[in-house]
C-alpha positions as a Python dict, from the first residue, in 0.01 Angstrom:
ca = {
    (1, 'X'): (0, 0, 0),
    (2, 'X'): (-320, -22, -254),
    (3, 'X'): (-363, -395, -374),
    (4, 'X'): (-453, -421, -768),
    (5, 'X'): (-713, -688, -843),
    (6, 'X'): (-777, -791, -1206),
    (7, 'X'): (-1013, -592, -1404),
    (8, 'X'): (-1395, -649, -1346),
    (9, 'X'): (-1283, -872, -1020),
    (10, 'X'): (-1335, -737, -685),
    (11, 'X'): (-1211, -800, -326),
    (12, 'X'): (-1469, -983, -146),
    (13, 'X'): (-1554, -1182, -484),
    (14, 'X'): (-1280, -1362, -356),
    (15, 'X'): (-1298, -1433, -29),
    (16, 'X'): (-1670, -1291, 19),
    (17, 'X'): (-1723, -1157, 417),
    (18, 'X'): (-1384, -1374, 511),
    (19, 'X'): (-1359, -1311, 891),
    (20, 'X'): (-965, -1349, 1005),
    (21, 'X'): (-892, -1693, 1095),
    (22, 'X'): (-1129, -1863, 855),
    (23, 'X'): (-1001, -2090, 565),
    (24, 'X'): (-1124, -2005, 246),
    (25, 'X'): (-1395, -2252, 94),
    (26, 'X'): (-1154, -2322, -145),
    (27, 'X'): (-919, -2515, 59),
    (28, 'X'): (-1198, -2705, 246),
    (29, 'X'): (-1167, -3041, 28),
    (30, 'X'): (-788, -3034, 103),
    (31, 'X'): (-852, -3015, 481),
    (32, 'X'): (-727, -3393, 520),
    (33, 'X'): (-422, -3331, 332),
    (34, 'X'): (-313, -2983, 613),
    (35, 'X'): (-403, -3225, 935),
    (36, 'X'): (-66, -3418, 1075),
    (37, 'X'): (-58, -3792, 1053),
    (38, 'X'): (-49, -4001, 1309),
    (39, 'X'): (295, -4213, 1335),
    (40, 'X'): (285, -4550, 1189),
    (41, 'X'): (610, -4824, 1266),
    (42, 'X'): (681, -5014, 916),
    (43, 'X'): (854, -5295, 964),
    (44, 'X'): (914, -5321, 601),
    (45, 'X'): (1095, -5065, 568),
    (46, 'X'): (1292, -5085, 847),
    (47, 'X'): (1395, -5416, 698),
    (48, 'X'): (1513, -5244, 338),
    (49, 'X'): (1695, -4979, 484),
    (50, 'X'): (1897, -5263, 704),
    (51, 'X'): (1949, -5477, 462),
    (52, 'X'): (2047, -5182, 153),
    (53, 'X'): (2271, -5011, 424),
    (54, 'X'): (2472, -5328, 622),
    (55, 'X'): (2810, -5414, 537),
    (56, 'X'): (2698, -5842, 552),
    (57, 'X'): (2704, -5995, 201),
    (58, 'X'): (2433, -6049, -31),
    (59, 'X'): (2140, -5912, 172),
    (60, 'X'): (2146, -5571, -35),
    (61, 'X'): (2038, -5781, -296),
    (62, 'X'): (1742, -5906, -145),
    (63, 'X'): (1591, -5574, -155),
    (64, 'X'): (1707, -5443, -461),
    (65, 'X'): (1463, -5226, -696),
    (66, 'X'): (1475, -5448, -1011),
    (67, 'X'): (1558, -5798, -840),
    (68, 'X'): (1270, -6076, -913),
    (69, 'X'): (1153, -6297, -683),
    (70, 'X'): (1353, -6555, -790),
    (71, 'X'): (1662, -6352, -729),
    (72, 'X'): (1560, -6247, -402),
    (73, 'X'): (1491, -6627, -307),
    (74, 'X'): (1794, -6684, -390),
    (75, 'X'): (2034, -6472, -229),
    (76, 'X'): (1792, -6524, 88),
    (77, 'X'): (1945, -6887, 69),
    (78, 'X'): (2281, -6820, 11),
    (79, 'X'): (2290, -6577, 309),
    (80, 'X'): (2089, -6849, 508),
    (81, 'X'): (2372, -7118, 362),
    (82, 'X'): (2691, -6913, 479),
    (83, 'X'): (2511, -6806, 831),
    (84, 'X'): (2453, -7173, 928),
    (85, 'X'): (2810, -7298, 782),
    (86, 'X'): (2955, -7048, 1020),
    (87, 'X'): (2750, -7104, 1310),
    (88, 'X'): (2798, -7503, 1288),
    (89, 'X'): (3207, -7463, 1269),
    (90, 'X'): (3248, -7188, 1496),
    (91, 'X'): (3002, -7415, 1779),
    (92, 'X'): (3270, -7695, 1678),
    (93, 'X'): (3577, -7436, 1785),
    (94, 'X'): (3384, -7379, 2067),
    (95, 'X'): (3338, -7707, 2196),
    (96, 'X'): (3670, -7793, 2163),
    (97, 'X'): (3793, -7511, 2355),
    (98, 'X'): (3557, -7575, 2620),
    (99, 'X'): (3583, -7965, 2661),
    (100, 'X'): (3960, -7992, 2583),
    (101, 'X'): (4157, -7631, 2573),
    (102, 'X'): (4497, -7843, 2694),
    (103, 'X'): (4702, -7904, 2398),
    (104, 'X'): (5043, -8066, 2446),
    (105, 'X'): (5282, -7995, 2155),
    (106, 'X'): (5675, -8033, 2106),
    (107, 'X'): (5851, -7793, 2329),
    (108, 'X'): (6239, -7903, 2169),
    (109, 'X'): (6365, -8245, 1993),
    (110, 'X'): (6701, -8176, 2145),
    (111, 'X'): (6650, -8115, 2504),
    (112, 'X'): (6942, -8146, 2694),
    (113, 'X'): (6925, -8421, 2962),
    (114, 'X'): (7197, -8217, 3180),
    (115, 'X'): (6878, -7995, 3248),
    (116, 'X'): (6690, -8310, 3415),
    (117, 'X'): (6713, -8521, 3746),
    (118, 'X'): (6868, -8821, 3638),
    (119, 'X'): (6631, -9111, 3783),
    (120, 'X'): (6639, -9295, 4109),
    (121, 'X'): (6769, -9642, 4045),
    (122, 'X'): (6589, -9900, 4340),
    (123, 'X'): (6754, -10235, 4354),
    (124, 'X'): (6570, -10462, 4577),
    (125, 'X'): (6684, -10857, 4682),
    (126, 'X'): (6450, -11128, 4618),
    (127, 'X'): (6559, -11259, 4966),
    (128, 'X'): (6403, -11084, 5249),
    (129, 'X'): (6593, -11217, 5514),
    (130, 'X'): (6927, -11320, 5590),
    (131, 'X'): (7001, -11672, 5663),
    (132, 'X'): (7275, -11631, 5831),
    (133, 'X'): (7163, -11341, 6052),
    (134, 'X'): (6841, -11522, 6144),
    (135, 'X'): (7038, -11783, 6303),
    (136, 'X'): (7240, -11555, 6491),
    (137, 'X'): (6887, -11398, 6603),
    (138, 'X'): (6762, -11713, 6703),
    (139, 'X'): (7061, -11758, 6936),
    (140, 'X'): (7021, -11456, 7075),
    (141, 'X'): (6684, -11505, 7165),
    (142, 'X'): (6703, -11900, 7216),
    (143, 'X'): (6493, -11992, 6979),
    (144, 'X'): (6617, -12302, 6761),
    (145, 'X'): (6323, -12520, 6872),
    (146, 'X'): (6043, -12265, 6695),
    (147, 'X'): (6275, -12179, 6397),
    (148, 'X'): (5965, -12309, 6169),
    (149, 'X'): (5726, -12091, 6313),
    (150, 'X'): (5930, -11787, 6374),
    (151, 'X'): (6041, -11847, 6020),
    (152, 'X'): (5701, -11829, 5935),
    (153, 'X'): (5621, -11489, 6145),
    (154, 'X'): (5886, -11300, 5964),
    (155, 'X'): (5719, -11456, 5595),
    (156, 'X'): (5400, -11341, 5694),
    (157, 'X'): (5505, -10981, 5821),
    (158, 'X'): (5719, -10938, 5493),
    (159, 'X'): (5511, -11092, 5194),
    (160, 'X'): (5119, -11058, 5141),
    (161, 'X'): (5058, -11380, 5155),
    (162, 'X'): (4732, -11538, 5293),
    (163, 'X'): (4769, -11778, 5627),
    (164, 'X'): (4512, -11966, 5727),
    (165, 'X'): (4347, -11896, 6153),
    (166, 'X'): (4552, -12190, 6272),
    (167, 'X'): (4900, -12074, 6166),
    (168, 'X'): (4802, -11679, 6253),
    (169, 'X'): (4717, -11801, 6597),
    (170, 'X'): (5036, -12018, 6595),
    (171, 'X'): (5254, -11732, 6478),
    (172, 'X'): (5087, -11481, 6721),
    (173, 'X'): (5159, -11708, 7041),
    (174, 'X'): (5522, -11801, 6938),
    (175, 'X'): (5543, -11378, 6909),
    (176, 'X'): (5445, -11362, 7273),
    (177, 'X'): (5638, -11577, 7389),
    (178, 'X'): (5959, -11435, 7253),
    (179, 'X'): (5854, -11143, 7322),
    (180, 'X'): (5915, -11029, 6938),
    (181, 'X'): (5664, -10705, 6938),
    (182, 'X'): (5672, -10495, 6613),
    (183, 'X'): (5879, -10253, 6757),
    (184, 'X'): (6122, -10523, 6796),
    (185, 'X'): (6060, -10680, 6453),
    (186, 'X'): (6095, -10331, 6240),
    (187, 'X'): (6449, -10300, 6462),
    (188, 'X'): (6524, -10680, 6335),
    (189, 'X'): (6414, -10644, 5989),
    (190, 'X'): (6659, -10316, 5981),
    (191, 'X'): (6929, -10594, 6028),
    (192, 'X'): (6831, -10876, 5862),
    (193, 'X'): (6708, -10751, 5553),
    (194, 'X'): (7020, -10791, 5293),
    (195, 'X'): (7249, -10452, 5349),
    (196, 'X'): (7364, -10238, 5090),
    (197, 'X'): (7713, -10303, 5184),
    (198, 'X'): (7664, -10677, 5136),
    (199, 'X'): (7484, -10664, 4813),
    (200, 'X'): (7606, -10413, 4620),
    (201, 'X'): (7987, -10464, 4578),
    (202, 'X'): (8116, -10213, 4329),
    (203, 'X'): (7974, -9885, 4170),
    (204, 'X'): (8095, -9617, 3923),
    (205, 'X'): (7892, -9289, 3875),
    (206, 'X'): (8022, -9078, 3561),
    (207, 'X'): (8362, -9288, 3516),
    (208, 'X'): (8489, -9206, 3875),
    (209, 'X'): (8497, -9535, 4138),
    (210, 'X'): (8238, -9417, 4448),
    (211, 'X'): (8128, -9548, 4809),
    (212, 'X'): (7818, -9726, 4716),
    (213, 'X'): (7718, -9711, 5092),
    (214, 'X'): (7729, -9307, 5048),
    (215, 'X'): (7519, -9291, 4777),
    (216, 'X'): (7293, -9640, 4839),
    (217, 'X'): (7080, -9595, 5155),
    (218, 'X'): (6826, -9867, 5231),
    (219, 'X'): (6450, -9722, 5208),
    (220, 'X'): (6142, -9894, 5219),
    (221, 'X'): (5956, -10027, 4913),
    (222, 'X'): (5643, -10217, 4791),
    (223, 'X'): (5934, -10491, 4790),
    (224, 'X'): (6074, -10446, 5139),
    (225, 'X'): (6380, -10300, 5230),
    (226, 'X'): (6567, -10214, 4919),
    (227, 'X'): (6893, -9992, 4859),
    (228, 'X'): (6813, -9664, 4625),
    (229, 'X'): (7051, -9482, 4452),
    (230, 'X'): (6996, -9058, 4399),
    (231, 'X'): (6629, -9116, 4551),
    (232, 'X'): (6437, -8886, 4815),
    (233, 'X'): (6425, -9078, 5155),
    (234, 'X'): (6050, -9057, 5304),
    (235, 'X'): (6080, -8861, 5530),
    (236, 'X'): (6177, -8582, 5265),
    (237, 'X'): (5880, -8577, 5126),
    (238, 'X'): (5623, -8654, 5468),
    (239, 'X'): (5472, -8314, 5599),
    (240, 'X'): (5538, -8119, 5935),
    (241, 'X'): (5920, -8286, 5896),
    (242, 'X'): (6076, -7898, 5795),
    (243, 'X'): (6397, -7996, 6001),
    (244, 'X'): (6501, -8232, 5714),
    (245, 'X'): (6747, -8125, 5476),
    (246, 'X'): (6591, -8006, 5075),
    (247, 'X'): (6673, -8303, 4854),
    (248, 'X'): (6915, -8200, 4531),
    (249, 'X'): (6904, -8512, 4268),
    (250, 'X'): (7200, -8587, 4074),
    (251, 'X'): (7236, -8509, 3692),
    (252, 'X'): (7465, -8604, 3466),
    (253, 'X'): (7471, -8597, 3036),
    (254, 'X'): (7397, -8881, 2802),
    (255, 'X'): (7640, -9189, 2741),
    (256, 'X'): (7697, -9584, 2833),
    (257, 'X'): (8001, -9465, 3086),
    (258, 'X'): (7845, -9151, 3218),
    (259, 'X'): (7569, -9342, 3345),
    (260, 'X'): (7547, -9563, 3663),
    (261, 'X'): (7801, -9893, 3680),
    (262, 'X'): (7675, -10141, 3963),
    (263, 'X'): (7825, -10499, 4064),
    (264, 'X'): (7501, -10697, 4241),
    (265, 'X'): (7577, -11011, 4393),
    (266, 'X'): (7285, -11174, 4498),
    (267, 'X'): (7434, -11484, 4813),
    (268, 'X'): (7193, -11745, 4658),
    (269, 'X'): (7327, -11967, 4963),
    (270, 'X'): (7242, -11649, 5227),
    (271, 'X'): (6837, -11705, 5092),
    (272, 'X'): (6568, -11761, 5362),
    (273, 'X'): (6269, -11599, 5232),
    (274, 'X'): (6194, -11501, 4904),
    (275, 'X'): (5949, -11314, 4752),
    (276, 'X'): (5925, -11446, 4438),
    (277, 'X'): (6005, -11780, 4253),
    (278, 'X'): (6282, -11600, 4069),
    (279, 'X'): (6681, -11529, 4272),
    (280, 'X'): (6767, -11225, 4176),
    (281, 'X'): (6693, -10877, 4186),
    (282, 'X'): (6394, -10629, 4097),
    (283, 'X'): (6538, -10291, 3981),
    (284, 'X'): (6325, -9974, 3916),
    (285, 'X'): (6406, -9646, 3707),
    (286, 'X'): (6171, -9406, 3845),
    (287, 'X'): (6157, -9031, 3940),
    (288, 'X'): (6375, -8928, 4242),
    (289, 'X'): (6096, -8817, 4434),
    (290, 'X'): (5813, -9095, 4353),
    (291, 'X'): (5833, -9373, 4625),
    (292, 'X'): (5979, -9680, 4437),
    (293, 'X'): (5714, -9949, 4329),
    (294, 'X'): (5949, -10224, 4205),
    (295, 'X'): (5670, -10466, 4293),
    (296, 'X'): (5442, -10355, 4088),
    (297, 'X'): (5661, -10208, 3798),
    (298, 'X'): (5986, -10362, 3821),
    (299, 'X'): (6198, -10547, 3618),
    (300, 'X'): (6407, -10841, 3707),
    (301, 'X'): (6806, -10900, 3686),
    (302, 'X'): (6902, -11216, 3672),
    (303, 'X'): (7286, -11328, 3829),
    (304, 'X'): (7531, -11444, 3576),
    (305, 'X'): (7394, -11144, 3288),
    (306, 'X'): (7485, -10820, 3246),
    (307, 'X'): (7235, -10541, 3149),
    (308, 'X'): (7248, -10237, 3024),
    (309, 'X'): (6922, -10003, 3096),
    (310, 'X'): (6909, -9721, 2865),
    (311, 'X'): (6694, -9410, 2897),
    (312, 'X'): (6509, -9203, 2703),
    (313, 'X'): (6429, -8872, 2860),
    (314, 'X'): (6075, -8699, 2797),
    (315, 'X'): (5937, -8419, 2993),
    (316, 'X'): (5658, -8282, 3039),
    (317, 'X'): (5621, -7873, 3093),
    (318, 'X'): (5353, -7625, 3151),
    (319, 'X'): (5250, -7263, 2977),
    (320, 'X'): (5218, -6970, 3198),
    (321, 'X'): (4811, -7017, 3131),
    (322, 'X'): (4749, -7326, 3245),
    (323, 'X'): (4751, -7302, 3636),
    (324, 'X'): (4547, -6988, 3611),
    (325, 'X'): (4358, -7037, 3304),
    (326, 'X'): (4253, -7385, 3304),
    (327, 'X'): (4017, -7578, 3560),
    (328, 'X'): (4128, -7960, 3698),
    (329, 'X'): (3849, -8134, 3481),
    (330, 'X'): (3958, -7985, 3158),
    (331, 'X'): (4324, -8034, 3239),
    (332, 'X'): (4281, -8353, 3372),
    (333, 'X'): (4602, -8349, 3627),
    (334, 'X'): (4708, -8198, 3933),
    (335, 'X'): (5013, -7964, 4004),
    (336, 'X'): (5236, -8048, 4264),
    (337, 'X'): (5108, -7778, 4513),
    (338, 'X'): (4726, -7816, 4387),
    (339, 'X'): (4584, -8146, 4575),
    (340, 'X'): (4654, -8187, 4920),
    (341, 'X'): (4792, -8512, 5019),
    (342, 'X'): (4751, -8641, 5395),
    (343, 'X'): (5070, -8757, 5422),
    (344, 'X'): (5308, -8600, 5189),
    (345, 'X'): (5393, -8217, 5072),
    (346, 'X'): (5377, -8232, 4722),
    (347, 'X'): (5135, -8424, 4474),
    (348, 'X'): (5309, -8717, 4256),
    (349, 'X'): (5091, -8994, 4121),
    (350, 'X'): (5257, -9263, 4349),
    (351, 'X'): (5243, -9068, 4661),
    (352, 'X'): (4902, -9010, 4605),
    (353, 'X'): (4818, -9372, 4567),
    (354, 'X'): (4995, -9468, 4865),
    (355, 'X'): (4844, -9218, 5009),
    (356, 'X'): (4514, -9364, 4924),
    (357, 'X'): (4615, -9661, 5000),
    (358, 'X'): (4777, -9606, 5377),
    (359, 'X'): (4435, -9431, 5430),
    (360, 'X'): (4241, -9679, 5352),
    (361, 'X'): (4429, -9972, 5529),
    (362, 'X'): (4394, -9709, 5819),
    (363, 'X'): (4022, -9729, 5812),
    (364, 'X'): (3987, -10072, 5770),
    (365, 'X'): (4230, -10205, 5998),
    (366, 'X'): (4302, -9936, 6259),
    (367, 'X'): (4673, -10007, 6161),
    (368, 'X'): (4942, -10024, 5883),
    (369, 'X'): (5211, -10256, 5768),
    (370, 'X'): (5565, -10235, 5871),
    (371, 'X'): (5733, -10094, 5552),
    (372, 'X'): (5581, -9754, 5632),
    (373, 'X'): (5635, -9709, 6031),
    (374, 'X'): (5765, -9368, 5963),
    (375, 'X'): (5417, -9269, 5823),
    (376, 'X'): (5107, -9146, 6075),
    (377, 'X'): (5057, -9160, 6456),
    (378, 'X'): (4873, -9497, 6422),
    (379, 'X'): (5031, -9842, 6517),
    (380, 'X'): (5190, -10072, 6312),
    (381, 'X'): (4995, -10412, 6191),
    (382, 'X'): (5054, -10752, 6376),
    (383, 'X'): (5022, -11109, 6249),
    (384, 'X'): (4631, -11137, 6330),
    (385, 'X'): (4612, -10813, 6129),
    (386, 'X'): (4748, -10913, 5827),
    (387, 'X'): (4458, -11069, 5715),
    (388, 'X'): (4253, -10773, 5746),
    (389, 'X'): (4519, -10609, 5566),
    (390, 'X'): (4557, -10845, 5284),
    (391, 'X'): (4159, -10790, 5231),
    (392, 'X'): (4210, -10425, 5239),
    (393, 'X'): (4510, -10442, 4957),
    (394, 'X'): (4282, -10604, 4722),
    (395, 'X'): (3994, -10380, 4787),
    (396, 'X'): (4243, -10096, 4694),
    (397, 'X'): (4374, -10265, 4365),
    (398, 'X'): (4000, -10330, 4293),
    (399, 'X'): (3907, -9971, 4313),
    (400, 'X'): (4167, -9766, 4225),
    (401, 'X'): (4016, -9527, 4058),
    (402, 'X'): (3807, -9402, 4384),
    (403, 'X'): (4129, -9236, 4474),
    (404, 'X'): (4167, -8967, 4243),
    (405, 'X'): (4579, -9012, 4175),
    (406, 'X'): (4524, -8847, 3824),
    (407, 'X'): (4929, -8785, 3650),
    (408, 'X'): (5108, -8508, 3763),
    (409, 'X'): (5087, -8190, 3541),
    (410, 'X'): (5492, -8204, 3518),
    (411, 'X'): (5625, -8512, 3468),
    (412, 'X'): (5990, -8637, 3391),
    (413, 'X'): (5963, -8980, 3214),
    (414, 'X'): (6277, -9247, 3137),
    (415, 'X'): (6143, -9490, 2898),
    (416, 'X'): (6400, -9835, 2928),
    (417, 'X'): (6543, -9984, 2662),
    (418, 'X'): (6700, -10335, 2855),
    (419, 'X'): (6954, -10548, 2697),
    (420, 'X'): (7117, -10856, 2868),
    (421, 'X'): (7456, -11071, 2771),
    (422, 'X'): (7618, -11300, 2958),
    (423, 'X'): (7817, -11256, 3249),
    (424, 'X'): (8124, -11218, 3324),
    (425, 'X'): (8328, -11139, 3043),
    (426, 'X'): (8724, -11199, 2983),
    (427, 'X'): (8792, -10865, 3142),
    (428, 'X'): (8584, -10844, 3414),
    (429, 'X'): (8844, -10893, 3626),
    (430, 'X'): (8946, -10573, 3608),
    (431, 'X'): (8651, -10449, 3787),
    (432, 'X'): (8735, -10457, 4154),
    (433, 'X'): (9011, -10650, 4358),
    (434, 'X'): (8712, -10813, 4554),
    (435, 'X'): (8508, -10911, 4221),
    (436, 'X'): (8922, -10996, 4090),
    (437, 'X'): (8976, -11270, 4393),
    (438, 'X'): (8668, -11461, 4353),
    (439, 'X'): (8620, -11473, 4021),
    (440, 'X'): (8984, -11637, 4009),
    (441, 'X'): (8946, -11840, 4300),
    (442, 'X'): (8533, -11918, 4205),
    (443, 'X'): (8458, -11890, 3888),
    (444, 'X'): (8117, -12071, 3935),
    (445, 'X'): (8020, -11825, 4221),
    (446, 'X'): (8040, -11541, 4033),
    (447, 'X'): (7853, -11671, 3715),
    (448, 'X'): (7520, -11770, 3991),
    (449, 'X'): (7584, -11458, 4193),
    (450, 'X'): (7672, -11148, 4067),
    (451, 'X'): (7536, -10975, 3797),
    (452, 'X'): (7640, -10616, 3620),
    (453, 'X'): (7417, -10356, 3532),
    (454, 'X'): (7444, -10040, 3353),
    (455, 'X'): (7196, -9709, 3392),
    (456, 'X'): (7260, -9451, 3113),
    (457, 'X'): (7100, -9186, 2881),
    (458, 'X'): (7153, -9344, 2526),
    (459, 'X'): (7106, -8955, 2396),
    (460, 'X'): (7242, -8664, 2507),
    (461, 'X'): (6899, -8492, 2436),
    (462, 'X'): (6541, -8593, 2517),
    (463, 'X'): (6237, -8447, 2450),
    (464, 'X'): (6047, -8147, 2568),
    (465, 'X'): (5670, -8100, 2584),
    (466, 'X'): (5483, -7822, 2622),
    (467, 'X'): (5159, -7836, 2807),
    (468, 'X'): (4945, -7536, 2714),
    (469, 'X'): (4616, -7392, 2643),
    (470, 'X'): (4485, -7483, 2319),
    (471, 'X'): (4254, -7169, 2250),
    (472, 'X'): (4280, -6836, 2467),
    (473, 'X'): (3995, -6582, 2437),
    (474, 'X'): (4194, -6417, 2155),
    (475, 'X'): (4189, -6710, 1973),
    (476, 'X'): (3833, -6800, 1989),
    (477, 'X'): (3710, -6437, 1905),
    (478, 'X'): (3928, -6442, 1605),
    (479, 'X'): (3875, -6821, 1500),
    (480, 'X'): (3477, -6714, 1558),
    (481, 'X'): (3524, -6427, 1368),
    (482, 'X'): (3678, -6550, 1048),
    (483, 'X'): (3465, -6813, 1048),
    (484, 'X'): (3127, -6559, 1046),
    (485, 'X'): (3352, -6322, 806),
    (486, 'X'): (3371, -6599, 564),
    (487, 'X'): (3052, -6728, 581),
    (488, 'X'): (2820, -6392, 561),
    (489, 'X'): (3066, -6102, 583),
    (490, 'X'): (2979, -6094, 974),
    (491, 'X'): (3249, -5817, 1146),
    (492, 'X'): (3265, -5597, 1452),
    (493, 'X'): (3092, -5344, 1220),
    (494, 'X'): (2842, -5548, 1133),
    (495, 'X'): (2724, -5609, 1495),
    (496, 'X'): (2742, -5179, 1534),
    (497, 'X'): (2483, -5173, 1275),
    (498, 'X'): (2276, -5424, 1417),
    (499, 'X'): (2288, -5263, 1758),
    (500, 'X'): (2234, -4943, 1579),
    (501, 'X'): (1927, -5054, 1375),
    (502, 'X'): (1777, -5255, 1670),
    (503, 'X'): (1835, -4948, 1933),
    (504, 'X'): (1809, -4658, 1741),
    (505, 'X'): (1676, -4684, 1360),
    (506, 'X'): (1415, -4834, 1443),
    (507, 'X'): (1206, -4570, 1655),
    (508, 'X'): (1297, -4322, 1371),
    (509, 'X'): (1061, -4537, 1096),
    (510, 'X'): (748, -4440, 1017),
    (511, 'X'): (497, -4460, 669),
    (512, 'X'): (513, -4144, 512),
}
């Protein structure tokens, strides 16, 4: 094919003696512009195209085309504003979770107390000792002439009271000589401590008469030997004692009659040795399987009243996240299987502080008192250790805290609501034949004697509470979430993008 050129122009006029492969001289001063550029990151525009395409508010007008400076100042500090709102609250949710996620909240208002142990009721003597059967056990053991000092032995193994060396050495040697080892005492004390036959003399559970000695047993105490109605015995709850039979409290529903109905009578003229400057009784409400504290938390009945205890039932529950969910310093309690006790299978807050304490009268003393022979291989204290043990008592009550009883993370709590009137009334009578003969034949006996008492739910209901988690991971995502959404428009998208411009967008930049 013949190529036409434009008249009076030729072909190498053009491209004069043009070899193949050389640019014309035409294009020469356009060379620059037909090389490739080298690749240049912009940050700048990076930063436009993030903030024109994100879905967070009020950055796409930062860069927008005919925003001022002004404008763009501003909606810089609005989106500065909202982002540290949102960060300040949602570190505040976060804190929370982290330094107290246990929330405890109302479970039910009408809880029925039929659902619940009803408590353990621990009625102790002030009188330690029978009169009347430590004269018998002076007979047996010939002993009128010492009666002072022996009397003294069994006051010093049964109260915490301080003796000075003389009398300890006095006590100790009058000991020996009757041959009264602690084996012997603890077999004594079983004897001569008032009986639950002798001081309890009539009992109704739910409206129906019942043997109180079925359903009283005499168990040891911070107060001695004391009779305890619908309570654990020790060695229920001591480890590596499987043998022993479970331990099923009673229950029963809310009302003055439904309750428990006891007739006390105290034998002011059987006293020998009190422990306190009260006659009487100490009665505790506690929880069937705490060991009963009467000493420390008691309350006293006086002879010649008649009181009515009524109970208020709380609980305390758990949620199904706790145990797994939540460590011990957040929670700030211990679950019955959680802590380890040395002596007993499950964690309560008592057990653990005898526990503690035992332990630590162990270590001290290389012995422990009386009331808990049933507890450890080691030997029980003698006079000339009591002193050593009264020091170690008070070193315990100084430095409680060292033991680490923190409350149980289910509890079952009877607040008391005590009442007292006189005693007996015109019917009272009616009560038992025994309580019928001597208060007709004695009317002054029973009136410094006996006493009446009454152990009831006032409701039938109590209240539940739920222990539980106070943020799960759900919760904090979305409560952090919101809060960001709010604040700048911050979403699960929005961190795509970012992860998108920061990973990828950003190597595709470059200056045209």
């Amino acid at each position: 094919m013949n190529m036409r050129y434009p008249a009076g122009l030729k072909k190498d006029s053009i491209y004069p003696s043009m070899k193949v492969g050389q640019i014309p001289s035409i294009f020469k001063n356009d060379l620059p512009i037909l090389k490739k550029k080298k690749k240049k990151l912009c940050f700048s525009d990076w930063i436009q195209d993030f903030f024109s395409s994100t879905s967070m508010h009020g950055l796409s007008y930062v860069v927008k085309d005919k925003a001022g400076l002004t404008e763009r100042i501003l909606w810089i500090c609005v989106f500065a504003t909202g982002l540290v709102v949102s960060a300040y609250l949602s570190f505040i949710i976060y804190y929370r979770w982290e330094t107290s996620p246990v929330i405890i909240s109302v479970g039910n208002l009408a809880y029925p107390v039929e659902e619940a142990d009803f408590p353990a009721v621990s009625v102790c003597n002030s009188n330690k000792v029978s009169k009347a059967g430590f004269q018998k056990f002076l007979e047996e053991i010939k002993g009128k002439d010492d009666a002072h000092i022996l009397k003294s032995l069994f006051r010093g193994l049964t109260t915490f009271q301080r003796r000075n060396e003389e009398d300890t050495k006095m006590m100790e040697m009058t000991s020996q000589k009757y041959n009264i080892s602690m084996d012997v005492f603890i077999q004594k004390m079983m004897v001569l401590a008032p009986s639950c036959k002798d001081m309890i003399q009539f009992c109704t559970w739910q409206k129906k008469i019942i043997d109180c000695r079925k359903y009283f047993i005499l168990r040891p105490s911070d107060e001695g030997l004391c009779c305890v109605f619908n309570g654990a015995s020790l060695l229920q709850r001591l480890r590596n004692n499987s043998n022993v039979s479970p331990f099923v409290p009673l229950r029963t529903s809310g009302g003055t009659y439904l309750g428990l109905t006891i007739l006390l009578d105290a034998k002011l003229d059987d006293y020998l040795i009190p422990s306190s400057y009260f006659s009487g009784f100490k009665m505790l409400v506690h929880d069937p399987r705490e060991f009963p504290e009467p000493g420390y938390s008691g309350f006293a009945v006086e002879p010649g009243t008649e009181t009515f205890v009524g109970l208020k039932l709380t609980v305390i529950k758990n949620g199904d996240m706790v145990h797994r969910n939540i460590k011990l310093a957040a929670r700030n309690c211990y679950f019955r299987t959680e802590k380890k006790l040395k002596y007993f299978v499950n964690y309560t807050t008592a057990d653990c502080l005898i526990d503690c304490r035992i332990s630590r009268m162990v270590d001290a003393c290389g012995c422990r008192p009386w009331i808990w022979f049933v507890i450890g291989p080691w030997p029980v204290c003698n006079i000339t250790q009591y002193q050593c043990l009264i020091q170690a008592e008070f070193g315990h009550q100084n430095n409680i805290k060292s033991c680490d009883c923190q409350t149980s993370c289910e509890q079952t709590r009877y607040d008391l609501e005590i009442s007292q009137v006189s005693f007996p009334g015109h019917m009272a009578e009616e009560y038992s034949p025994s309580f019928q003969e001597r208060f007709i034949v004695n009317d002054d006996y029973v009136r410094k004697n006996l006493a009446m008492v009454h152990v009831f739910y006032k409701e039938r209901t109590g209240t539940l509470y739920i222990r539980d988690i106070r943020y799960g991971w759900e919760d904090i995502v979305a409560s952090i979430g919101g809060l960001l959404g709010l604040g700048v428009g911050f979403s699960f998208i929005s961190a795509i993008e970012v992860l998108y411009f920061l990973l990828i967008r950003w190597w595709s930049f470059v200056c045209r």
